[in-house]
PDB file of C-alpha atoms in Angstrom:
ATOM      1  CA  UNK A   1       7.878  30.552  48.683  1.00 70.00           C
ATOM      2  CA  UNK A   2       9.235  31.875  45.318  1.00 73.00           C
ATOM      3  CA  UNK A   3      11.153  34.972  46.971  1.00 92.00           C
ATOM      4  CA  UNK A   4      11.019  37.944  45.731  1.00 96.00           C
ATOM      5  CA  UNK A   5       9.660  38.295  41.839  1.00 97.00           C
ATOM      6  CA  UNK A   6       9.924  40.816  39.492  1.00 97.00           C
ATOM      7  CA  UNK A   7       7.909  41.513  36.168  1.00 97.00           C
ATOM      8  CA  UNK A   8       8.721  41.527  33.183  1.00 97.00           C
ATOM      9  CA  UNK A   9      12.243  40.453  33.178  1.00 96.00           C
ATOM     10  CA  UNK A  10      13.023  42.108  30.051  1.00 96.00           C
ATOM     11  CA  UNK A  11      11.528  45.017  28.426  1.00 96.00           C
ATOM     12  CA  UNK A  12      12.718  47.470  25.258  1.00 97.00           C
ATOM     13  CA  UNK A  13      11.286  51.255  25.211  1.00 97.00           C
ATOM     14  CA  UNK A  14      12.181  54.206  23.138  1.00 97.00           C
ATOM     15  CA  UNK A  15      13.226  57.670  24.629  1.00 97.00           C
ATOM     16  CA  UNK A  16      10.346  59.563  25.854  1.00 97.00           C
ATOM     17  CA  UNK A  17       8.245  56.766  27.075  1.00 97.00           C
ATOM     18  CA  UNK A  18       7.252  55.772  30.272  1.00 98.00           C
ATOM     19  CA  UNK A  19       7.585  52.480  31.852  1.00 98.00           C
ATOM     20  CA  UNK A  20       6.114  50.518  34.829  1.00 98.00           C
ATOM     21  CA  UNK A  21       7.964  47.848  36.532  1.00 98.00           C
ATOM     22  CA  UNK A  22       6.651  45.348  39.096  1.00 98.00           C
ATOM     23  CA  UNK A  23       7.986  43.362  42.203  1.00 98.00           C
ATOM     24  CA  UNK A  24       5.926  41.172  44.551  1.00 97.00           C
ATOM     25  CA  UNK A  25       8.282  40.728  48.051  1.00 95.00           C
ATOM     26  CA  UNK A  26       9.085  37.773  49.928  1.00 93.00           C
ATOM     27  CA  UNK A  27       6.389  36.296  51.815  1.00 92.00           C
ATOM     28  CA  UNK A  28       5.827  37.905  55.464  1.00 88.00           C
ATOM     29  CA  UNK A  29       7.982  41.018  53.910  1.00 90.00           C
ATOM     30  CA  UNK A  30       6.649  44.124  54.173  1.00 91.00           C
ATOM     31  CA  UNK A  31       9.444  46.320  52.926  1.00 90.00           C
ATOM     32  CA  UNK A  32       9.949  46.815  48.786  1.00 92.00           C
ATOM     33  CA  UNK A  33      13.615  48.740  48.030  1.00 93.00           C
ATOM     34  CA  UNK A  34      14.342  49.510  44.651  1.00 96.00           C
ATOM     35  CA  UNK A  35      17.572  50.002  42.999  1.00 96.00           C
ATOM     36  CA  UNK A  36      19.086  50.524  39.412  1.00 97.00           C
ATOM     37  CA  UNK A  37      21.969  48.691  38.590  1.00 95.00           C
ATOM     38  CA  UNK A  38      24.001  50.404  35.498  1.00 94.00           C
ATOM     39  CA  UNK A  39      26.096  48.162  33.578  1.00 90.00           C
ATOM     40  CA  UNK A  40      29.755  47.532  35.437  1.00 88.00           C
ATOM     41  CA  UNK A  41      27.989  49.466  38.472  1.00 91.00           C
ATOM     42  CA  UNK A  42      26.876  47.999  41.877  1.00 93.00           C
ATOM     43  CA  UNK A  43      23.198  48.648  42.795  1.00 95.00           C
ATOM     44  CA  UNK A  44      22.261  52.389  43.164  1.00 95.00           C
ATOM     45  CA  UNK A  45      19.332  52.724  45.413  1.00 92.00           C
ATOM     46  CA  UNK A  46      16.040  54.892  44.343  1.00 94.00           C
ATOM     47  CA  UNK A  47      13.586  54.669  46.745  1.00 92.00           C
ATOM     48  CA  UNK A  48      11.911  52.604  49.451  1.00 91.00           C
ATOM     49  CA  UNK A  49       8.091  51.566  50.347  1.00 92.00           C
ATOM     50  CA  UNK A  50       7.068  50.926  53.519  1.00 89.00           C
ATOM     51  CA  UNK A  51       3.109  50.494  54.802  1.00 87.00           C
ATOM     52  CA  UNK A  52       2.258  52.526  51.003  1.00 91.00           C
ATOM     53  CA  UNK A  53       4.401  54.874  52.079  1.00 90.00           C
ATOM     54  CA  UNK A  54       8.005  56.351  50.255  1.00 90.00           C
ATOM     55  CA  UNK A  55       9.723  56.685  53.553  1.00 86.00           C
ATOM     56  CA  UNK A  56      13.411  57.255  51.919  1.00 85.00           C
ATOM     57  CA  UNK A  57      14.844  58.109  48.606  1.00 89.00           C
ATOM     58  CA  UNK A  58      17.922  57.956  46.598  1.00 89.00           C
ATOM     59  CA  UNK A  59      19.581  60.626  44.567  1.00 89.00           C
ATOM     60  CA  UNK A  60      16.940  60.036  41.760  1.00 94.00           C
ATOM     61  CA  UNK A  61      14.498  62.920  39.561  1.00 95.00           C
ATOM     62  CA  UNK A  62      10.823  62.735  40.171  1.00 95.00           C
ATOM     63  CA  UNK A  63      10.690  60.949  37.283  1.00 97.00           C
ATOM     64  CA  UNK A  64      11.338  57.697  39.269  1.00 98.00           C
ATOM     65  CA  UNK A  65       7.931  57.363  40.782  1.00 97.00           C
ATOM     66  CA  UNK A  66       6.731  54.146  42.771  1.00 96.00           C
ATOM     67  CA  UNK A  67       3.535  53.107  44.766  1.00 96.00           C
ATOM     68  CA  UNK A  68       2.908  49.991  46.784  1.00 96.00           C
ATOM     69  CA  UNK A  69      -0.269  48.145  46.945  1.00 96.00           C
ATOM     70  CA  UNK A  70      -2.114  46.751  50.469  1.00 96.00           C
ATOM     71  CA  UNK A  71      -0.670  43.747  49.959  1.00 94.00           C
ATOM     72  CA  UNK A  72       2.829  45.108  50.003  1.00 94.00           C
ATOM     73  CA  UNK A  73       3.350  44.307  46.020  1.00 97.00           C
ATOM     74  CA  UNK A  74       5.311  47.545  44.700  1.00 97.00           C
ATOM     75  CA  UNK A  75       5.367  49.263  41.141  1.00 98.00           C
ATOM     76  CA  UNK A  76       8.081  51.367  40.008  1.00 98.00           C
ATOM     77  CA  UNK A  77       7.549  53.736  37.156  1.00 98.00           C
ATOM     78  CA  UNK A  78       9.573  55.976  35.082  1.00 98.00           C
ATOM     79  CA  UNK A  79       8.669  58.775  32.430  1.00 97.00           C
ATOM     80  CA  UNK A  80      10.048  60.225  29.639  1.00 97.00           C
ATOM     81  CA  UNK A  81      12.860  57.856  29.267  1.00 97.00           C
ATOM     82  CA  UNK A  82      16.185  58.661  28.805  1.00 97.00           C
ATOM     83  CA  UNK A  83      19.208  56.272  26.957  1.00 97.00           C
ATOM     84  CA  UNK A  84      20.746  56.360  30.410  1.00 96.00           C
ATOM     85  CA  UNK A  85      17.709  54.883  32.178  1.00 97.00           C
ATOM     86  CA  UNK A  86      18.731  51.768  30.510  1.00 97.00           C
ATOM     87  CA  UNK A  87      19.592  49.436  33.091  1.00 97.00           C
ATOM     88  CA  UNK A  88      18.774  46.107  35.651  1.00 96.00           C
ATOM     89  CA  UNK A  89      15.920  47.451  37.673  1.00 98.00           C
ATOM     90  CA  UNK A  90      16.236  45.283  41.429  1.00 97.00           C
ATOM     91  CA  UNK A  91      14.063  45.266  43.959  1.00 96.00           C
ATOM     92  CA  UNK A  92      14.300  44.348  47.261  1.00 93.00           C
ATOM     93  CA  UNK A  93      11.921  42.988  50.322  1.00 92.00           C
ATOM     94  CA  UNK A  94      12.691  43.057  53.671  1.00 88.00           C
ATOM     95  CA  UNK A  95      10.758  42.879  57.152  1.00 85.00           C
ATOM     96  CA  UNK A  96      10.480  46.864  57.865  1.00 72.00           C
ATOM     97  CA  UNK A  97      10.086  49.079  61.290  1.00 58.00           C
ATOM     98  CA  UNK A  98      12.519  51.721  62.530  1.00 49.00           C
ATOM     99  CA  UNK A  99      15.571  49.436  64.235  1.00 46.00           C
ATOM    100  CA  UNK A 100      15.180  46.095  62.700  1.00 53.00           C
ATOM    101  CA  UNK A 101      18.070  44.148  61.434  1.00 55.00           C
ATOM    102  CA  UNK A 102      16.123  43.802  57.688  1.00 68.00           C
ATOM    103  CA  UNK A 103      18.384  42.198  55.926  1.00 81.00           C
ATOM    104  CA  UNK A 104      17.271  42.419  52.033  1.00 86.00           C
ATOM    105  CA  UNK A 105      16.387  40.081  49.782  1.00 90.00           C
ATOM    106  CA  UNK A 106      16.500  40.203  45.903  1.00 94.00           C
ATOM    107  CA  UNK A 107      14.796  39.554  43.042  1.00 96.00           C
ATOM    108  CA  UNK A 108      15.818  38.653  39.596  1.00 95.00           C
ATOM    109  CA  UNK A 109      15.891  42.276  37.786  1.00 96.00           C
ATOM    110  CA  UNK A 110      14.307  43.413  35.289  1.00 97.00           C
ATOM    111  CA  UNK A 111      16.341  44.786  32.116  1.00 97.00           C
ATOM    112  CA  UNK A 112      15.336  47.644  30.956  1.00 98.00           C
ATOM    113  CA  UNK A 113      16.998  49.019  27.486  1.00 97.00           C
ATOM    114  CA  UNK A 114      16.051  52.603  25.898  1.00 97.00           C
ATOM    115  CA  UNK A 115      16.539  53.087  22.181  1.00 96.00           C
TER     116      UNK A 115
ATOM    117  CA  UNK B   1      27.817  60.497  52.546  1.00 77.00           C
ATOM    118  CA  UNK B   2      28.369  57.228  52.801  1.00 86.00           C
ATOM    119  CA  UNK B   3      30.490  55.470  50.347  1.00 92.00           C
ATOM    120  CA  UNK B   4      31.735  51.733  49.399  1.00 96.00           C
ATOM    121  CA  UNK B   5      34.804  51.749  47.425  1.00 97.00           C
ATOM    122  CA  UNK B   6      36.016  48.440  46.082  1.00 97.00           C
ATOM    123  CA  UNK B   7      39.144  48.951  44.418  1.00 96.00           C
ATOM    124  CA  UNK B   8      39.364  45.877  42.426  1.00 96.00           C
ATOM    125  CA  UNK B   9      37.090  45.324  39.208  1.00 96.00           C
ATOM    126  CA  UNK B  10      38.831  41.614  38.763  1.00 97.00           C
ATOM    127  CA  UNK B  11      40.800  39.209  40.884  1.00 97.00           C
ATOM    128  CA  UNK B  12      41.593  35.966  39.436  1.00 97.00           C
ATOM    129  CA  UNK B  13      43.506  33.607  41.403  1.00 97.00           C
ATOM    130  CA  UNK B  14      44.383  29.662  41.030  1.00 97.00           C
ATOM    131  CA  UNK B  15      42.232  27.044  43.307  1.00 97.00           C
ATOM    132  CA  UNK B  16      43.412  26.829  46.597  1.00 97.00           C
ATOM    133  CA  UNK B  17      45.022  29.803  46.757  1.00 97.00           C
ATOM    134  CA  UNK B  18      43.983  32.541  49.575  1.00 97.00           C
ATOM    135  CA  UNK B  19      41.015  35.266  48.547  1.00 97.00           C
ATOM    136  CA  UNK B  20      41.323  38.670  49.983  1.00 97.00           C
ATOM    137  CA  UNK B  21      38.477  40.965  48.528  1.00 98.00           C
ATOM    138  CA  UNK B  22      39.081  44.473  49.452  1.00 97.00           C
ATOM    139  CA  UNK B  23      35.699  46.937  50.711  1.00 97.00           C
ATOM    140  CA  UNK B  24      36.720  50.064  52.011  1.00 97.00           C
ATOM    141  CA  UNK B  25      33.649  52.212  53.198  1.00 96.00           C
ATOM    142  CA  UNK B  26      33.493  56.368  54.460  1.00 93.00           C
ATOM    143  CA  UNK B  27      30.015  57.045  56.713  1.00 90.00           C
ATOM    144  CA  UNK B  28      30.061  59.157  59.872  1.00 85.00           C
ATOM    145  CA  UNK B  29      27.950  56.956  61.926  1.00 81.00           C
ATOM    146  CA  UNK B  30      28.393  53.316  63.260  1.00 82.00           C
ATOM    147  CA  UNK B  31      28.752  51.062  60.118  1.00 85.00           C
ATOM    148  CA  UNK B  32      26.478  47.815  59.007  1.00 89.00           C
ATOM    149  CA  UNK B  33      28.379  45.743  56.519  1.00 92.00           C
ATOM    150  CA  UNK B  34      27.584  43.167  54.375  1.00 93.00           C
ATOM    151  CA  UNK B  35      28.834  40.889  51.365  1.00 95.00           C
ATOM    152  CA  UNK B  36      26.413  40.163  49.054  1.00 95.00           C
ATOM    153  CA  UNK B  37      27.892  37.565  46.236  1.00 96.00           C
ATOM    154  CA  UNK B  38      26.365  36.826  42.741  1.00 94.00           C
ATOM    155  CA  UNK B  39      26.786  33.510  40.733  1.00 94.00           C
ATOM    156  CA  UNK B  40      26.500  33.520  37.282  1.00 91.00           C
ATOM    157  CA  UNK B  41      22.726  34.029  36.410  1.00 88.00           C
ATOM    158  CA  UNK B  42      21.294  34.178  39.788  1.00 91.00           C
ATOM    159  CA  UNK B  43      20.231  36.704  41.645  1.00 93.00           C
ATOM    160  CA  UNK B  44      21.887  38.669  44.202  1.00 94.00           C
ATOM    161  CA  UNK B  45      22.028  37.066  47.581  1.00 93.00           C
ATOM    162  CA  UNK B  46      23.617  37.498  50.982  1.00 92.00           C
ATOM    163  CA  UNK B  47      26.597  35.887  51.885  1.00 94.00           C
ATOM    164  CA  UNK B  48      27.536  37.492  55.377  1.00 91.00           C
ATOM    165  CA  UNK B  49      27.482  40.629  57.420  1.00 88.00           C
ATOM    166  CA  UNK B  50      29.322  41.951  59.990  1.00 82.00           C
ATOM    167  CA  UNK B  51      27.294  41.980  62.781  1.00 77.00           C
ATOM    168  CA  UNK B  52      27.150  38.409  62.661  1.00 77.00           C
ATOM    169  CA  UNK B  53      30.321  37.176  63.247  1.00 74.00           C
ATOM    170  CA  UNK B  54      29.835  34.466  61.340  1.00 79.00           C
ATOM    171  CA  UNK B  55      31.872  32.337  58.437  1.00 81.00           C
ATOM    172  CA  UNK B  56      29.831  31.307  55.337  1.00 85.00           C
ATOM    173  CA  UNK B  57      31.213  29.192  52.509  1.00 91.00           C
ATOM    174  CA  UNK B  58      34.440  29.562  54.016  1.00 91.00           C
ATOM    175  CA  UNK B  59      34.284  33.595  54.026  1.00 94.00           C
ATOM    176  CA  UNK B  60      35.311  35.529  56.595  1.00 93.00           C
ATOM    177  CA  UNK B  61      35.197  39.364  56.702  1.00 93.00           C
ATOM    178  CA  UNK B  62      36.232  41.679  59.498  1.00 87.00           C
ATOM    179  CA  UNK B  63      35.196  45.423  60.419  1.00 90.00           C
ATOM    180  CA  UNK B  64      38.257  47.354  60.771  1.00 90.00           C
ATOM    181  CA  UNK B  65      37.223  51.093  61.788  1.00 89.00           C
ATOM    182  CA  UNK B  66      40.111  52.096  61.765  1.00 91.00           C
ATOM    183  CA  UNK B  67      41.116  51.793  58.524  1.00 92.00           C
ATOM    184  CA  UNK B  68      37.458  51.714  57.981  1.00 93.00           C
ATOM    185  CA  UNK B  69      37.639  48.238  56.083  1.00 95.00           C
ATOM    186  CA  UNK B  70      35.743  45.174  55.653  1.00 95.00           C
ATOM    187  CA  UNK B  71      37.731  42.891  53.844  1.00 96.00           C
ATOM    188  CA  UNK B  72      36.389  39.707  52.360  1.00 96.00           C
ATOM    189  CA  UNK B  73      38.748  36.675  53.102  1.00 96.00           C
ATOM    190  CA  UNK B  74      39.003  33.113  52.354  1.00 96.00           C
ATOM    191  CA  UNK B  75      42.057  30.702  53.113  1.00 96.00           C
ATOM    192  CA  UNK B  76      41.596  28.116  50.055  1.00 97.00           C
ATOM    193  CA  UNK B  77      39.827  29.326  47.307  1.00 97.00           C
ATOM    194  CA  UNK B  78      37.427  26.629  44.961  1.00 97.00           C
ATOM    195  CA  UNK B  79      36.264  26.994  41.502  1.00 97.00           C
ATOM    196  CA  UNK B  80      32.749  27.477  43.071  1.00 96.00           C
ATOM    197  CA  UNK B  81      33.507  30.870  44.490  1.00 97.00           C
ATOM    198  CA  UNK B  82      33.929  32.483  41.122  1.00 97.00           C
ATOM    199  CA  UNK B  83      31.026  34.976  41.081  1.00 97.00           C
ATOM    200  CA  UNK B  84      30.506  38.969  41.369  1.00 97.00           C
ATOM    201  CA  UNK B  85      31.382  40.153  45.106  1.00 98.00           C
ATOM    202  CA  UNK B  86      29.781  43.306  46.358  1.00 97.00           C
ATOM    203  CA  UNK B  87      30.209  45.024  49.691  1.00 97.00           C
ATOM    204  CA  UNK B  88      27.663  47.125  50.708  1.00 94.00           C
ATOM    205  CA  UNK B  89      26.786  49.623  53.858  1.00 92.00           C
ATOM    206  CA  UNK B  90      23.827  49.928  55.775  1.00 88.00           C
ATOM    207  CA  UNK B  91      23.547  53.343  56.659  1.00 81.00           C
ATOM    208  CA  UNK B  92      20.802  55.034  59.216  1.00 76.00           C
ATOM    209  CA  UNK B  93      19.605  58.444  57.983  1.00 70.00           C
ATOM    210  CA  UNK B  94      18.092  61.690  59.610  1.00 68.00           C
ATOM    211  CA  UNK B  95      14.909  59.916  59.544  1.00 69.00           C
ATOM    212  CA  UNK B  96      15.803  56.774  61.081  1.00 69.00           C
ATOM    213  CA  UNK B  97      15.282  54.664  58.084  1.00 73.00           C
ATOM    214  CA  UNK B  98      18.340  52.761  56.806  1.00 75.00           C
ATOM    215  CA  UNK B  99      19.629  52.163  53.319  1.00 79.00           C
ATOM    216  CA  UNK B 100      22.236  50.170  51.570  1.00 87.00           C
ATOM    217  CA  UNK B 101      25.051  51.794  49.498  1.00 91.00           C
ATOM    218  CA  UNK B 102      26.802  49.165  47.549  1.00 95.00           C
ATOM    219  CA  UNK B 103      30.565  49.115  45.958  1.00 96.00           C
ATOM    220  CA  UNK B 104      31.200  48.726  42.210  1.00 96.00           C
ATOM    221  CA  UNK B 105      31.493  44.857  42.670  1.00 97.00           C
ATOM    222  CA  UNK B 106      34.363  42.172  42.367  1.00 98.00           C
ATOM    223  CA  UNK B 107      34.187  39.497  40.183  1.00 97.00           C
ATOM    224  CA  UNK B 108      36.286  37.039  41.604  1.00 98.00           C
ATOM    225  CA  UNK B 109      37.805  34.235  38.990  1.00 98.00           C
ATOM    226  CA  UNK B 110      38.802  30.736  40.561  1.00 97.00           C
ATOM    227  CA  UNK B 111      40.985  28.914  37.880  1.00 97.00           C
ATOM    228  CA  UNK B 112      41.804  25.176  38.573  1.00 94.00           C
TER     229      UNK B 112
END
């Protein structure tokens, strides 16, 4: 089991654009967190998937947008980009359901730099 | 809101000397904890949380609601241990779905 992966690992976009980053959890995971990690920051979260469902957000604009596939893979997305959205972009898997200890495990990041 | 504060953005100490890494946390419910640690270019992993009263690597960390702490604490420090320290809360909302809120981070420096 590779853990939790993330695509690309780096990427370069210019303000205005829109991006689309991807994470495929742990195996047996159903759970895909996301979080942006701002340089000298700890993780902030944005949202979570659960059964292709956003079931909880951070304090993020709609233009963090994110969908997750049947087979629990997740895509983040973010338009018209802004110098601040530069960033590591983490996600997260973990075994889901209301009351379970799922404790979160983390990919690599992907860095994401506006110009 | 919930909240990690972790006052210190560096602590560099000599090997063998004793690690305390302060985590200081503000939620109105019954806390999670947890200490996640990350080495230089890997990825961020677990090292321990509260619930599990358990030592890893050495690390020990206690909840403390009182002073609503969860200090990170190691006797005898080792070069190894240098890496970026980050507490981080598990909190339950409205909804019943839980999220982490993580400090600023640590990084602990181990000199020989």
């Amino acid at each position: 089991d590779a853990g939790v992966t993330q695509s690309p690992t780096h990427l370069i976009k210019t303000r205005g654009q829109q991006v689309t980053l991807r994470c495929s959890p742990k195996s047996g995971h159903d759970t895909v967190s996301w979080y942006q990690q701002a340089l000298g920051q700890g993780p902030q979260f944005i949202f979570q998937y659960y059964e292709e469902e956003e079931r909880q957000r951070g304090n993020f604009p709609d233009r963090f947008s994110g969908h997750q596939f049947p087979n629990y893979s997740s895509e983040l997305n973010v338009n018209a980009l802004l110098l601040g959205d530069s960033a590591l972009y983490l996600c997260a898997s973990s075994l889901g359901g209301l009351g379970s200890t799922d404790t979160q495990y983390f990919g690599p990041g992907t860095r994401l730099t506006v110009l | 809101a919930q909240r990690v504060t972790q006052p210190e953005k560096l602590l560099s100490v000599f090997k063998g000397a004793p690690v305390e890494l302060k985590c200081n946390y503000s939620y109105s419910g019954s806390p999670e904890l947890f200490w996640y640690v990350q080495y230089s270019r890997q990825r961020l992993q677990l090292l321990l949380r509260h619930i599990s009263r358990e030592s890893i690597k050495g690390f020990t960390a206690d909840l403390n609601k009182g002073e609503t702490s969860f200090h990170l604490k190691k006797p005898f420090a080792q070069e190894e241990d240098s890496a970026m320290y980050y507490c981080a809360l598990k909190g339950v909302s409205t909804r019943g779905y839980s999220t982490l809120t993580f400090g600023k981070g640590t990084m602990l420096l181990v000199s020989p």
